[in-house]
XYZ file of C-alpha atoms in Angstrom:
704
model
C 0.000 0.000 0.000
C 2.433 2.645 1.236
C 5.917 2.391 2.719
C 7.993 5.114 4.401
C 11.648 4.467 5.299
C 13.954 6.729 7.349
C 17.688 6.902 8.122
C 19.282 7.577 11.553
C 18.879 11.354 11.063
C 15.181 11.009 10.367
C 15.512 11.710 6.640
C 12.934 10.114 4.363
C 14.864 7.683 2.167
C 11.822 5.861 0.799
C 12.969 6.481 -2.783
C 16.018 4.290 -2.138
C 14.007 1.251 -1.076
C 12.344 -0.838 -3.760
C 9.270 -2.732 -2.563
C 7.616 -5.510 -4.504
C 4.452 -7.479 -3.713
C 3.886 -11.190 -4.073
C 1.090 -13.399 -5.398
C -0.667 -16.389 -3.847
C -2.063 -18.541 -6.642
C -4.529 -21.302 -5.763
C -5.016 -23.762 -8.584
C -8.442 -25.138 -9.489
C -9.236 -28.822 -8.939
C -10.786 -30.455 -12.002
C -12.762 -33.702 -11.850
C -13.302 -35.524 -15.138
C -15.986 -38.188 -15.676
C -15.740 -40.387 -18.779
C -18.683 -42.269 -20.302
C -18.150 -44.782 -23.097
C -20.786 -46.024 -25.555
C -20.072 -48.788 -28.080
C -21.893 -49.396 -31.356
C -22.784 -53.100 -31.770
C -21.459 -54.994 -34.812
C -23.100 -57.495 -37.146
C -21.469 -60.276 -39.155
C -23.123 -61.831 -42.231
C -22.036 -65.126 -43.779
C -22.987 -66.123 -47.335
C -22.515 -69.676 -48.638
C -22.846 -70.684 -52.284
C -25.090 -73.763 -52.613
C -23.666 -76.896 -54.394
C -25.285 -79.082 -57.019
C -24.545 -82.775 -57.867
C -25.615 -84.488 -61.104
C -25.620 -88.356 -61.413
C -25.810 -90.400 -64.654
C -26.293 -94.229 -64.468
C -25.996 -96.927 -67.225
C -26.616 -100.717 -66.999
C -23.761 -103.041 -66.006
C -21.215 -100.222 -65.701
C -22.159 -97.371 -63.623
C -20.202 -94.156 -63.610
C -20.995 -91.439 -61.225
C -19.646 -88.036 -62.171
C -19.674 -85.310 -59.598
C -18.914 -81.848 -60.767
C -16.115 -80.511 -58.569
C -17.671 -78.215 -56.051
C -16.165 -75.151 -54.568
C -17.493 -73.830 -51.368
C -16.454 -70.334 -50.323
C -17.266 -68.887 -47.006
C -16.867 -65.174 -47.045
C -16.965 -63.204 -43.873
C -17.734 -59.567 -44.433
C -15.134 -57.480 -42.589
C -16.780 -55.701 -39.725
C -15.902 -52.294 -38.505
C -16.715 -51.244 -34.990
C -16.613 -47.609 -34.035
C -16.641 -46.663 -30.370
C -17.117 -43.023 -29.519
C -16.150 -41.849 -26.062
C -18.022 -38.837 -24.773
C -16.225 -36.964 -22.032
C -18.203 -34.968 -19.531
C -16.152 -32.536 -17.457
C -17.127 -31.330 -14.031
C -15.162 -28.285 -12.856
C -14.764 -27.327 -9.219
C -14.517 -23.544 -8.944
C -11.452 -22.463 -7.010
C -11.844 -20.484 -3.805
C -9.729 -17.322 -3.878
C -9.006 -14.990 -0.986
C -8.599 -11.393 -2.178
C -6.947 -8.669 -0.116
C -9.170 -5.929 1.429
C -9.791 -3.106 -1.019
C -8.876 -5.289 -4.007
C -10.823 -7.434 -6.489
C -10.261 -10.447 -8.728
C -11.670 -10.533 -12.263
C -11.395 -14.082 -13.568
C -12.447 -15.418 -16.977
C -13.981 -18.866 -16.467
C -12.810 -21.949 -18.348
C -14.684 -24.759 -20.082
C -14.075 -28.122 -21.758
C -15.506 -29.290 -25.081
C -14.952 -32.293 -27.344
C -13.335 -31.765 -30.745
C -15.756 -31.543 -33.631
C -15.748 -31.175 -37.403
C -18.435 -28.516 -37.014
C -18.145 -25.037 -35.496
C -18.933 -24.821 -31.774
C -19.967 -21.786 -29.734
C -19.028 -21.359 -26.069
C -19.712 -18.623 -23.523
C -17.127 -17.673 -20.919
C -18.230 -15.377 -18.082
C -15.723 -13.178 -16.282
C -16.654 -13.285 -12.584
C -15.737 -10.910 -9.785
C -14.447 -11.804 -6.324
C -14.112 -8.942 -3.844
C -11.664 -8.502 -1.020
C -12.747 -7.840 2.518
C -13.874 -4.571 3.990
C -13.577 -2.147 2.295
C -14.620 -3.628 -1.050
C -13.425 -1.960 -4.266
C -15.945 0.364 -5.941
C -15.490 0.583 -9.727
C -16.944 3.319 -11.937
C -15.547 2.165 -15.291
C -12.960 0.134 -17.153
C -11.347 -0.339 -20.556
C -9.727 -3.595 -21.584
C -8.658 -5.811 -24.455
C -9.294 -9.544 -24.872
C -6.718 -11.813 -26.499
C -7.745 -15.150 -28.020
C -5.465 -17.801 -29.573
C -5.187 -18.159 -33.337
C -8.159 -20.133 -34.644
C -10.684 -19.003 -32.024
C -13.041 -16.157 -32.910
C -14.378 -13.700 -30.330
C -17.898 -12.953 -31.570
C -19.515 -11.189 -28.629
C -18.905 -9.309 -25.360
C -21.893 -8.322 -23.198
C -22.277 -6.804 -19.716
C -21.521 -5.461 -17.245
C -24.111 -7.097 -15.015
C -21.908 -6.747 -11.918
C -21.174 -3.031 -12.341
C -24.507 -1.971 -13.847
C -23.204 -0.723 -17.185
C -23.309 -1.569 -20.900
C -20.195 -2.632 -22.804
C -18.925 -0.302 -25.564
C -17.280 -2.440 -28.256
C -14.543 -2.099 -30.853
C -14.509 -5.628 -32.235
C -11.876 -4.824 -34.872
C -9.217 -4.276 -32.219
C -10.849 -6.368 -29.472
C -11.081 -3.241 -27.300
C -13.970 -2.906 -24.847
C -15.064 -0.468 -22.145
C -17.872 0.291 -19.719
C -18.808 3.290 -17.543
C -21.522 3.464 -14.914
C -24.129 5.947 -16.220
C -24.277 7.845 -12.915
C -20.464 8.019 -12.706
C -20.592 6.460 -9.252
C -18.401 3.681 -8.017
C -20.188 0.318 -7.815
C -19.285 -2.688 -5.662
C -20.185 -5.760 -7.717
C -21.608 -8.742 -5.774
C -19.262 -11.712 -5.436
C -19.772 -14.125 -8.318
C -21.512 -11.576 -10.556
C -20.435 -11.146 -14.175
C -18.040 -8.351 -15.100
C -18.798 -9.369 -18.697
C -19.508 -12.488 -20.749
C -17.610 -13.566 -23.874
C -19.041 -15.527 -26.786
C -16.387 -17.453 -28.698
C -16.636 -19.572 -31.841
C -14.376 -22.630 -32.051
C -14.064 -23.534 -35.767
C -14.686 -27.113 -36.806
C -11.541 -29.180 -37.027
C -9.710 -27.229 -34.303
C -7.094 -29.575 -32.856
C -7.312 -30.872 -29.269
C -5.395 -28.793 -26.733
C -5.690 -25.951 -24.257
C -6.558 -22.519 -25.673
C -6.089 -19.571 -23.312
C -8.459 -16.591 -23.470
C -6.830 -13.735 -21.584
C -6.833 -10.046 -20.807
C -4.458 -7.959 -22.909
C -4.429 -4.558 -21.206
C -6.895 -3.545 -18.500
C -7.406 -0.085 -17.016
C -9.894 0.384 -14.154
C -11.104 3.656 -12.622
C -12.926 4.750 -9.472
C -15.631 7.446 -9.181
C -12.971 10.217 -9.056
C -11.313 9.020 -12.261
C -8.291 7.595 -10.429
C -6.553 4.615 -12.033
C -7.076 1.703 -9.602
C -5.880 -0.995 -12.020
C -3.182 -2.196 -9.628
C -5.902 -3.179 -7.142
C -7.611 -5.537 -9.599
C -6.048 -8.926 -10.339
C -7.034 -10.226 -13.799
C -6.816 -13.911 -14.725
C -7.456 -15.581 -18.067
C -9.504 -18.708 -18.716
C -8.927 -21.835 -20.776
C -10.985 -23.606 -23.419
C -9.825 -27.210 -23.337
C -10.622 -29.258 -26.423
C -10.418 -32.993 -25.761
C -9.985 -35.522 -28.523
C -12.901 -37.709 -29.488
C -11.853 -41.345 -29.273
C -12.534 -43.577 -32.304
C -11.642 -47.276 -32.224
C -11.741 -49.270 -35.461
C -11.765 -53.077 -35.367
C -11.328 -55.075 -38.575
C -12.119 -58.784 -38.768
C -9.925 -60.631 -41.238
C -11.575 -62.551 -44.106
C -11.280 -66.345 -43.943
C -11.724 -68.351 -47.170
C -12.230 -72.120 -47.145
C -11.887 -74.013 -50.436
C -13.069 -77.642 -50.687
C -12.388 -79.712 -53.825
C -13.875 -83.175 -54.444
C -12.458 -85.433 -57.171
C -14.842 -87.392 -59.479
C -16.030 -90.722 -58.142
C -16.044 -93.877 -60.376
C -18.122 -96.963 -59.628
C -17.436 -100.290 -61.381
C -19.380 -103.519 -60.827
C -17.152 -106.605 -60.518
C -17.203 -109.887 -58.641
C -13.999 -109.842 -56.648
C -13.061 -110.349 -53.056
C -13.437 -107.345 -50.792
C -10.281 -105.310 -50.199
C -10.248 -102.401 -47.873
C -7.557 -99.732 -47.725
C -7.328 -97.754 -44.488
C -7.510 -93.945 -44.864
C -4.286 -92.030 -44.366
C -4.350 -88.536 -42.921
C -1.409 -86.172 -43.271
C -1.392 -82.940 -41.239
C 1.092 -80.129 -41.788
C 2.177 -78.753 -38.420
C 0.945 -75.268 -37.487
C 3.678 -72.657 -37.853
C 3.595 -69.400 -35.910
C 5.968 -66.576 -36.830
C 6.453 -63.682 -34.428
C 8.285 -60.571 -35.572
C 9.561 -58.230 -32.848
C 10.422 -54.656 -33.772
C 13.157 -53.121 -31.649
C 12.597 -49.440 -30.893
C 15.648 -47.228 -30.497
C 15.174 -43.962 -28.611
C 17.727 -41.158 -28.798
C 17.927 -38.900 -25.756
C 19.522 -35.499 -26.308
C 21.560 -34.316 -23.330
C 20.904 -30.673 -22.474
C 23.501 -28.323 -21.017
C 21.837 -25.911 -18.616
C 23.250 -22.599 -17.397
C 21.910 -21.566 -13.983
C 21.932 -17.968 -12.733
C 24.410 -17.010 -9.943
C 23.113 -17.944 -6.492
C 20.437 -20.208 -7.955
C 20.077 -23.989 -8.335
C 18.184 -26.261 -10.711
C 16.561 -29.453 -9.376
C 15.608 -31.603 -12.367
C 13.729 -34.912 -12.276
C 15.267 -37.076 -15.007
C 13.315 -38.789 -17.760
C 13.559 -42.293 -19.196
C 12.097 -44.439 -21.977
C 10.859 -48.022 -21.558
C 9.139 -50.527 -23.821
C 5.523 -51.555 -23.443
C 5.012 -54.648 -21.263
C 2.082 -56.775 -20.169
C 3.786 -57.125 -16.775
C 4.553 -54.459 -14.152
C 7.901 -52.698 -14.549
C 9.972 -50.837 -11.939
C 12.160 -47.839 -12.828
C 14.322 -45.478 -10.779
C 14.289 -41.760 -11.577
C 16.921 -39.482 -9.971
C 16.452 -35.759 -9.338
C 19.788 -34.077 -10.104
C 21.138 -30.677 -9.074
C 22.852 -28.044 -11.243
C 24.324 -25.002 -9.458
C 24.938 -21.426 -10.452
C 28.148 -19.612 -9.504
C 28.191 -18.802 -6.625
C 26.272 -21.919 -5.637
C 23.222 -22.002 -3.362
C 23.707 -23.572 0.099
C 20.661 -25.580 1.231
C 19.947 -26.753 4.779
C 16.592 -28.449 4.171
C 13.544 -28.820 1.955
C 9.999 -30.153 1.872
C 8.244 -31.149 -1.345
C 5.459 -33.179 -2.944
C 5.690 -35.496 -5.957
C 2.747 -36.163 -8.284
C 2.756 -38.944 -10.901
C 0.477 -39.512 -13.888
C -2.211 -42.205 -13.869
C -0.637 -45.610 -14.502
C 2.458 -44.797 -12.444
C 2.778 -45.693 -8.750
C 5.415 -43.957 -6.597
C 6.791 -46.705 -4.336
C 9.963 -45.161 -2.914
C 11.890 -41.926 -2.306
C 15.477 -42.036 -0.992
C 18.239 -39.442 -0.434
C 19.452 -36.808 -0.166
C 22.913 -37.798 -1.356
C 23.644 -34.293 -2.633
C 22.716 -32.459 0.575
C 23.866 -35.135 3.077
C 20.492 -35.821 4.666
C 17.880 -38.575 4.994
C 14.417 -38.251 3.458
C 11.452 -38.192 5.854
C 8.432 -39.737 4.106
C 4.667 -39.463 4.215
C 3.738 -41.838 1.389
C 0.011 -41.434 2.005
C 0.112 -37.796 0.916
C 3.286 -38.018 -1.213
C 4.936 -35.463 1.108
C 8.692 -35.646 1.635
C 11.314 -33.610 3.482
C 14.981 -33.559 4.446
C 17.146 -31.462 6.776
C 20.894 -31.485 7.317
C 21.567 -32.870 10.814
C 23.972 -30.080 11.735
C 21.620 -27.397 10.419
C 24.386 -26.091 8.173
C 23.820 -25.079 4.574
C 25.268 -27.579 2.098
C 26.312 -26.945 -1.506
C 25.571 -30.102 -3.481
C 27.951 -31.056 -6.259
C 26.732 -30.571 -9.816
C 25.042 -33.790 -10.955
C 24.497 -35.070 -7.400
C 21.145 -36.606 -6.491
C 18.719 -34.428 -4.544
C 16.661 -37.613 -4.208
C 15.815 -40.768 -6.183
C 12.312 -42.006 -6.955
C 11.259 -45.639 -7.422
C 8.212 -45.922 -9.648
C 6.144 -48.937 -10.699
C 4.651 -48.806 -14.190
C 1.518 -50.954 -14.272
C 1.427 -53.771 -16.826
C -0.366 -52.972 -20.103
C 0.026 -49.216 -19.583
C -0.447 -47.809 -23.115
C 2.169 -46.067 -25.209
C 2.632 -42.398 -24.263
C 4.432 -39.838 -22.108
C 3.695 -40.003 -18.357
C 4.703 -37.008 -16.254
C 6.451 -36.971 -12.870
C 6.013 -33.533 -11.337
C 6.908 -31.416 -8.355
C 3.583 -30.298 -6.895
C 5.106 -27.936 -4.339
C 8.637 -27.338 -3.095
C 9.923 -25.267 -0.174
C 13.681 -24.853 0.305
C 15.472 -23.280 3.292
C 18.966 -21.994 4.074
C 20.957 -22.413 7.316
C 19.126 -19.470 8.937
C 15.706 -20.908 8.187
C 15.051 -18.381 5.417
C 12.785 -19.507 2.576
C 15.003 -19.578 -0.536
C 12.492 -21.445 -2.725
C 12.586 -18.597 -5.238
C 16.203 -19.438 -5.960
C 15.545 -23.101 -6.761
C 14.159 -23.871 -10.215
C 12.311 -27.195 -10.291
C 11.936 -29.058 -13.567
C 9.635 -32.041 -14.028
C 10.461 -35.384 -15.624
C 8.593 -38.103 -17.512
C 8.532 -41.794 -18.369
C 7.968 -42.456 -22.071
C 6.459 -45.826 -23.038
C 7.001 -46.907 -26.633
C 4.624 -49.252 -28.504
C 4.429 -53.001 -28.011
C 6.047 -55.275 -30.681
C 4.242 -56.223 -33.879
C 3.111 -59.869 -33.988
C 2.166 -61.802 -37.172
C 0.726 -65.360 -37.067
C 0.352 -67.740 -40.047
C -1.373 -71.130 -39.744
C -1.417 -73.812 -42.477
C -3.219 -77.171 -42.191
C -3.342 -79.863 -44.914
C -5.377 -83.087 -44.605
C -5.347 -85.923 -47.170
C -7.713 -88.920 -46.845
C -7.718 -91.950 -49.186
C -10.183 -94.867 -48.983
C -10.238 -97.780 -51.447
C -12.902 -100.492 -51.265
C -12.994 -103.444 -53.741
C -16.095 -105.644 -53.772
C -18.242 -104.483 -56.493
C -17.290 -100.809 -55.789
C -14.057 -98.782 -55.756
C -14.172 -95.298 -54.191
C -11.382 -92.714 -54.146
C -11.819 -89.369 -52.339
C -9.265 -86.578 -51.727
C -10.046 -83.566 -49.554
C -7.714 -80.558 -49.200
C -8.387 -77.667 -46.787
C -6.233 -74.564 -46.402
C -6.924 -71.922 -43.746
C -4.961 -68.673 -43.501
C -5.410 -66.223 -40.626
C -3.697 -62.814 -40.589
C -3.510 -60.954 -37.280
C -4.209 -57.205 -37.354
C -0.979 -55.211 -37.761
C 0.179 -52.927 -34.965
C 1.862 -49.655 -35.971
C 4.938 -49.009 -33.821
C 6.455 -45.570 -33.318
C 10.230 -45.614 -33.853
C 10.944 -41.864 -33.870
C 9.387 -38.478 -33.268
C 10.261 -35.016 -34.481
C 8.855 -31.547 -33.991
C 8.010 -28.689 -36.333
C 7.155 -25.133 -35.316
C 4.798 -23.277 -37.655
C 4.451 -19.476 -37.951
C 6.728 -18.416 -35.083
C 7.390 -14.708 -34.569
C 10.444 -12.767 -33.395
C 10.660 -11.426 -29.819
C 12.618 -8.505 -28.292
C 13.867 -8.480 -24.682
C 15.934 -6.504 -22.163
C 19.219 -8.000 -20.950
C 18.212 -7.392 -17.302
C 14.931 -9.366 -17.577
C 15.532 -12.274 -15.193
C 12.047 -13.746 -15.726
C 11.961 -17.102 -17.507
C 10.821 -16.999 -21.119
C 7.935 -19.173 -19.879
C 6.661 -16.249 -17.806
C 7.484 -13.087 -19.765
C 5.220 -13.452 -22.803
C 7.604 -15.425 -25.001
C 5.036 -18.211 -25.466
C 3.339 -15.725 -27.767
C 6.230 -16.323 -30.191
C 5.392 -19.979 -30.699
C 2.716 -20.044 -33.366
C 1.872 -23.761 -33.535
C 4.176 -26.596 -32.412
C 3.439 -29.999 -33.993
C 4.940 -33.360 -32.932
C 5.068 -36.087 -35.608
C 5.194 -39.833 -34.812
C 6.951 -41.966 -37.457
C 6.816 -45.753 -37.939
C 9.676 -48.119 -38.717
C 8.975 -47.863 -42.443
C 9.322 -44.085 -42.336
C 5.582 -43.535 -42.742
C 3.800 -40.938 -40.622
C 1.569 -42.571 -37.977
C 0.039 -39.476 -36.402
C 0.664 -35.847 -35.474
C -0.194 -33.882 -32.331
C -0.450 -30.167 -31.480
C 1.795 -29.763 -28.401
C 1.878 -25.943 -28.312
C 0.266 -25.789 -24.872
C 2.653 -28.413 -23.459
C 6.066 -27.049 -24.463
C 8.215 -24.598 -22.520
C 11.626 -22.911 -22.611
C 13.181 -24.722 -19.639
C 15.034 -22.345 -17.318
C 16.150 -19.944 -20.059
C 15.631 -16.235 -19.471
C 16.781 -13.118 -21.365
C 19.232 -12.392 -18.524
C 20.988 -15.786 -18.576
C 20.849 -15.988 -22.389
C 22.321 -12.533 -23.116
C 26.022 -12.356 -24.024
C 27.548 -8.884 -24.404
C 30.065 -10.343 -26.854
C 27.297 -11.409 -29.230
C 27.373 -8.542 -31.739
C 24.404 -9.887 -33.704
C 22.116 -9.574 -30.633
C 20.277 -12.584 -32.060
C 19.666 -15.729 -29.986
C 18.082 -19.138 -30.639
C 15.909 -20.050 -27.636
C 15.359 -23.825 -27.361
C 12.029 -25.554 -26.752
C 11.469 -28.395 -24.254
C 8.780 -30.960 -23.504
C 8.816 -32.528 -20.020
C 12.426 -31.413 -19.567
C 13.655 -32.890 -22.870
C 15.048 -30.736 -25.676
C 12.911 -30.934 -28.825
C 14.487 -31.636 -32.211
C 13.307 -31.334 -35.794
C 13.328 -33.829 -38.672
C 17.084 -33.290 -39.126
C 17.748 -33.809 -35.385
C 18.488 -30.104 -34.882
C 17.166 -28.158 -31.892
C 13.742 -26.529 -32.347
C 14.052 -22.826 -31.458
C 12.428 -19.405 -31.619
C 14.400 -16.229 -32.335
C 14.959 -13.602 -29.640
C 16.823 -10.286 -29.912
C 18.237 -9.122 -26.562
C 19.943 -5.816 -25.701
C 20.631 -3.169 -23.048
C 17.773 -0.803 -22.151
C 18.292 2.622 -23.743
C 21.053 1.393 -26.105
C 19.849 2.643 -29.505
C 23.213 2.412 -31.288
C 23.860 -1.145 -30.074
C 27.157 -0.594 -28.243
C 25.840 -2.149 -24.999
C 25.703 1.266 -23.286
C 22.938 3.821 -22.759
C 24.308 7.345 -23.017
C 23.885 10.791 -24.603
C 24.539 9.395 -28.094
C 21.477 7.166 -27.794
C 19.321 10.072 -26.575
C 20.474 12.105 -29.588
C 19.508 9.323 -32.012
C 16.006 9.081 -30.520
C 15.532 12.860 -30.886
C 16.766 12.784 -34.492
C 14.353 9.971 -35.378
C 11.438 11.710 -33.657
C 12.160 15.023 -35.445
C 12.402 13.281 -38.833
C 9.057 11.514 -38.405
C 7.372 14.685 -37.117
C 8.450 16.546 -40.260
C 7.039 13.974 -42.652
C 9.593 11.173 -42.992
C 8.176 7.674 -43.388
C 8.647 5.868 -40.036
C 9.011 2.539 -41.834
C 11.973 3.682 -43.936
C 13.573 6.057 -41.420
C 16.052 4.006 -39.434
C 17.121 4.565 -35.865
C 20.505 2.948 -36.376
C 20.499 -0.382 -38.173
C 19.608 -1.082 -41.785
C 18.553 -4.615 -40.838
C 14.795 -4.634 -40.139
C 14.921 -6.852 -37.045
C 17.878 -4.980 -35.541
C 16.133 -1.660 -36.158
C 13.069 -3.042 -34.394
C 15.377 -3.999 -31.504
C 16.770 -0.441 -31.439
C 13.205 0.911 -31.214
C 12.363 -1.568 -28.445
C 15.437 -0.554 -26.420
C 14.885 3.169 -27.067
C 11.196 3.208 -26.073
C 12.317 3.337 -22.438
C 9.104 4.662 -20.905
C 7.025 1.733 -22.157
C 6.007 -0.344 -19.148
C 8.296 -3.394 -19.113
C 5.488 -5.504 -17.657
C 3.294 -4.880 -20.716
C 2.538 -8.378 -22.020
C 2.644 -7.212 -25.659
C 5.882 -5.215 -25.436
C 8.107 -8.069 -26.635
C 6.524 -8.124 -30.103
C 5.718 -4.471 -30.911
C 7.529 -3.320 -34.069
C 8.783 0.161 -35.066
C 6.154 1.193 -37.612
C 4.813 4.581 -36.479
C 5.668 7.444 -34.143
C 2.531 7.064 -32.047
C 1.103 4.340 -29.869
C -2.604 4.918 -30.352
C -2.773 1.870 -32.567
C -0.516 -0.269 -30.436
C 2.700 0.611 -32.304
C 6.038 1.770 -30.937
C 6.205 5.374 -29.582
C 9.620 7.071 -29.681
C 9.719 10.751 -28.758
C 11.396 13.473 -26.693
C 10.188 11.841 -23.459
C 12.287 8.765 -24.188
C 15.331 10.920 -25.070
C 14.944 12.854 -21.818
C 14.693 9.645 -19.768
C 17.855 8.249 -21.384
C 19.738 11.494 -20.571
C 18.408 11.356 -16.983
C 19.649 7.780 -16.654
C 23.030 8.665 -18.140
C 23.530 11.611 -15.764
C 22.774 9.430 -12.738
C 25.023 6.675 -14.050
C 27.931 9.131 -14.250
C 27.583 10.153 -10.591
C 27.437 6.737 -8.872
C 29.012 3.310 -8.983
C 26.956 1.933 -6.092
C 23.763 1.280 -8.046
C 23.148 -1.206 -10.833
C 21.858 -0.003 -14.203
C 18.492 -1.504 -13.366
C 18.277 0.322 -10.025
C 18.930 3.625 -11.777
C 16.141 2.937 -14.275
C 13.838 2.326 -11.307
C 14.767 5.804 -10.009
C 14.077 7.362 -13.419
C 10.868 5.540 -14.371
C 9.464 4.090 -11.126
C 9.342 0.579 -9.753
C 5.989 -0.148 -11.417
C 7.506 0.292 -14.887
C 10.812 -1.552 -14.549
C 11.448 -5.239 -13.881
C 13.279 -5.255 -10.538
C 16.794 -6.622 -10.619
C 17.676 -10.081 -9.310
């Protein structure tokens, strides 16, 4: 709220203390109920009738039987089972601070469809305690993922006002007609969105979020910082289709002609002989080879990475047991840890049966297997620096027999870490989840051949000879086995970042660079088996602009790698899948890794040129390269709020920001000069701390 700080002489030194709030996030619990309906199948059998003609003459009788062929054809049957998933969502309970409010867009789950679907997502309000926040008006933007179409915004029921709409730019606003501040009832709608999901949209999670949001009280004051906004998710689940094919069995029976002669001879009987060809079964086993790419991770100074390893096993009908270590990687200087408490959550099909350690931190694990809670503390209470690659702990996991092919996650659910003084240093430990990948079961082919020959000869007045041959062939359904996967990223965009931004790319808007990420599954014959949209599942590991930036990189261009469950993703040519980031020093318009008077002069020159009629697209700040010139504009637009979620992708296309473009003017030049003057008079503050003095803590990402 407010914070006053004084020195020993009673002077107010509040401007030298940076304060930053925290966030308590309570995740929703989702219960999913699955109902399965199966369409019955019918099998029809058609048999061709046989005819026998007999001609008889006196004394010598010949019986001719036309060879008959009997075919039994079984019509292949196809069974389609459609699984309908009904989702039941438990609404999370959120505690909001007094005088604040939460505006949260609700989520929903639908099943994929070939036809367009329409969903409504209400944005609900939750108020803090006494006093509650009274709102007179607001203006906001709504951001939807590519493919989803925002077709309507209505409200505001909660604040007693009508929504003014600009659908072209997804900008919306409301103002209470009386101009008074209104306290919306808990659970009432701030607004309601109508969204069209086009037919054929791939399964996945699609986030509908606030872009910018400004909120005002009855006096016109900006109270946006007192309203927490949260986006919602439309989850599209795959419809399950199972196809069963019944192989066709053909039986051919041939009967040789029968001759009958009348003679007076003694009776001679020949015993029938039956020959049977043994049944032969051939089983072909396909061996799957999985290549694991080792990833080198750089950890920030004073931080540590705890990473649960991953492994790949083959499908089995029997239970399998695997051990999964959690390994540590330190920054320099390393983080000393005295103890920790954590929870481990495994995917369905996996059973956590043991946790041992900690080898790395010289302590024994205390276990509560019922709740999957675990803890360790160094006996002496001292902080211990684990060696790089040492085990924080090791998990023993049982994989149930007949668990299907797929990727099964092993996650940290919560993790608290403490130093020797009992301080919570959890913010300095990056936890990364692992996974067990199960590859498909072997392909089995069975061939059966049976041959029977019967001969009977009878001599009295009749001789009979009969030969019967039967061949039966059964082909088992083939099983497609995945032998490799690769990833392709479609329509990525370039991002621009400050070198002091310590936030992970996962958390600073960089996921907006991704476009669509597709994983392809390939069989042993090189044929594509299936593809999957994994955009919502990938991340950037522990990479951030700060730990990626290298002042010796004169191109300012970086390839930021993508990960899935802690494993680096590769493309068809086994090269890392990346997005492009340009990273530089705030205020550095001439790209010399310094912000000084020269940079301020360049901003003023550009601003003057555009104001007198020069085309902003062709007037360069410094670099002739388009992307580098965009980086120069990003670095020079110093008074743009660094927390703006869209800032990373705004290009230099106009000298105004009314349409969301980059604004470079005399204000930016003045701020750069102000920074430079302060930089020249002190060596005790970091560059970032000086920018906080110039622009305010609410506009600059605090240093770490």
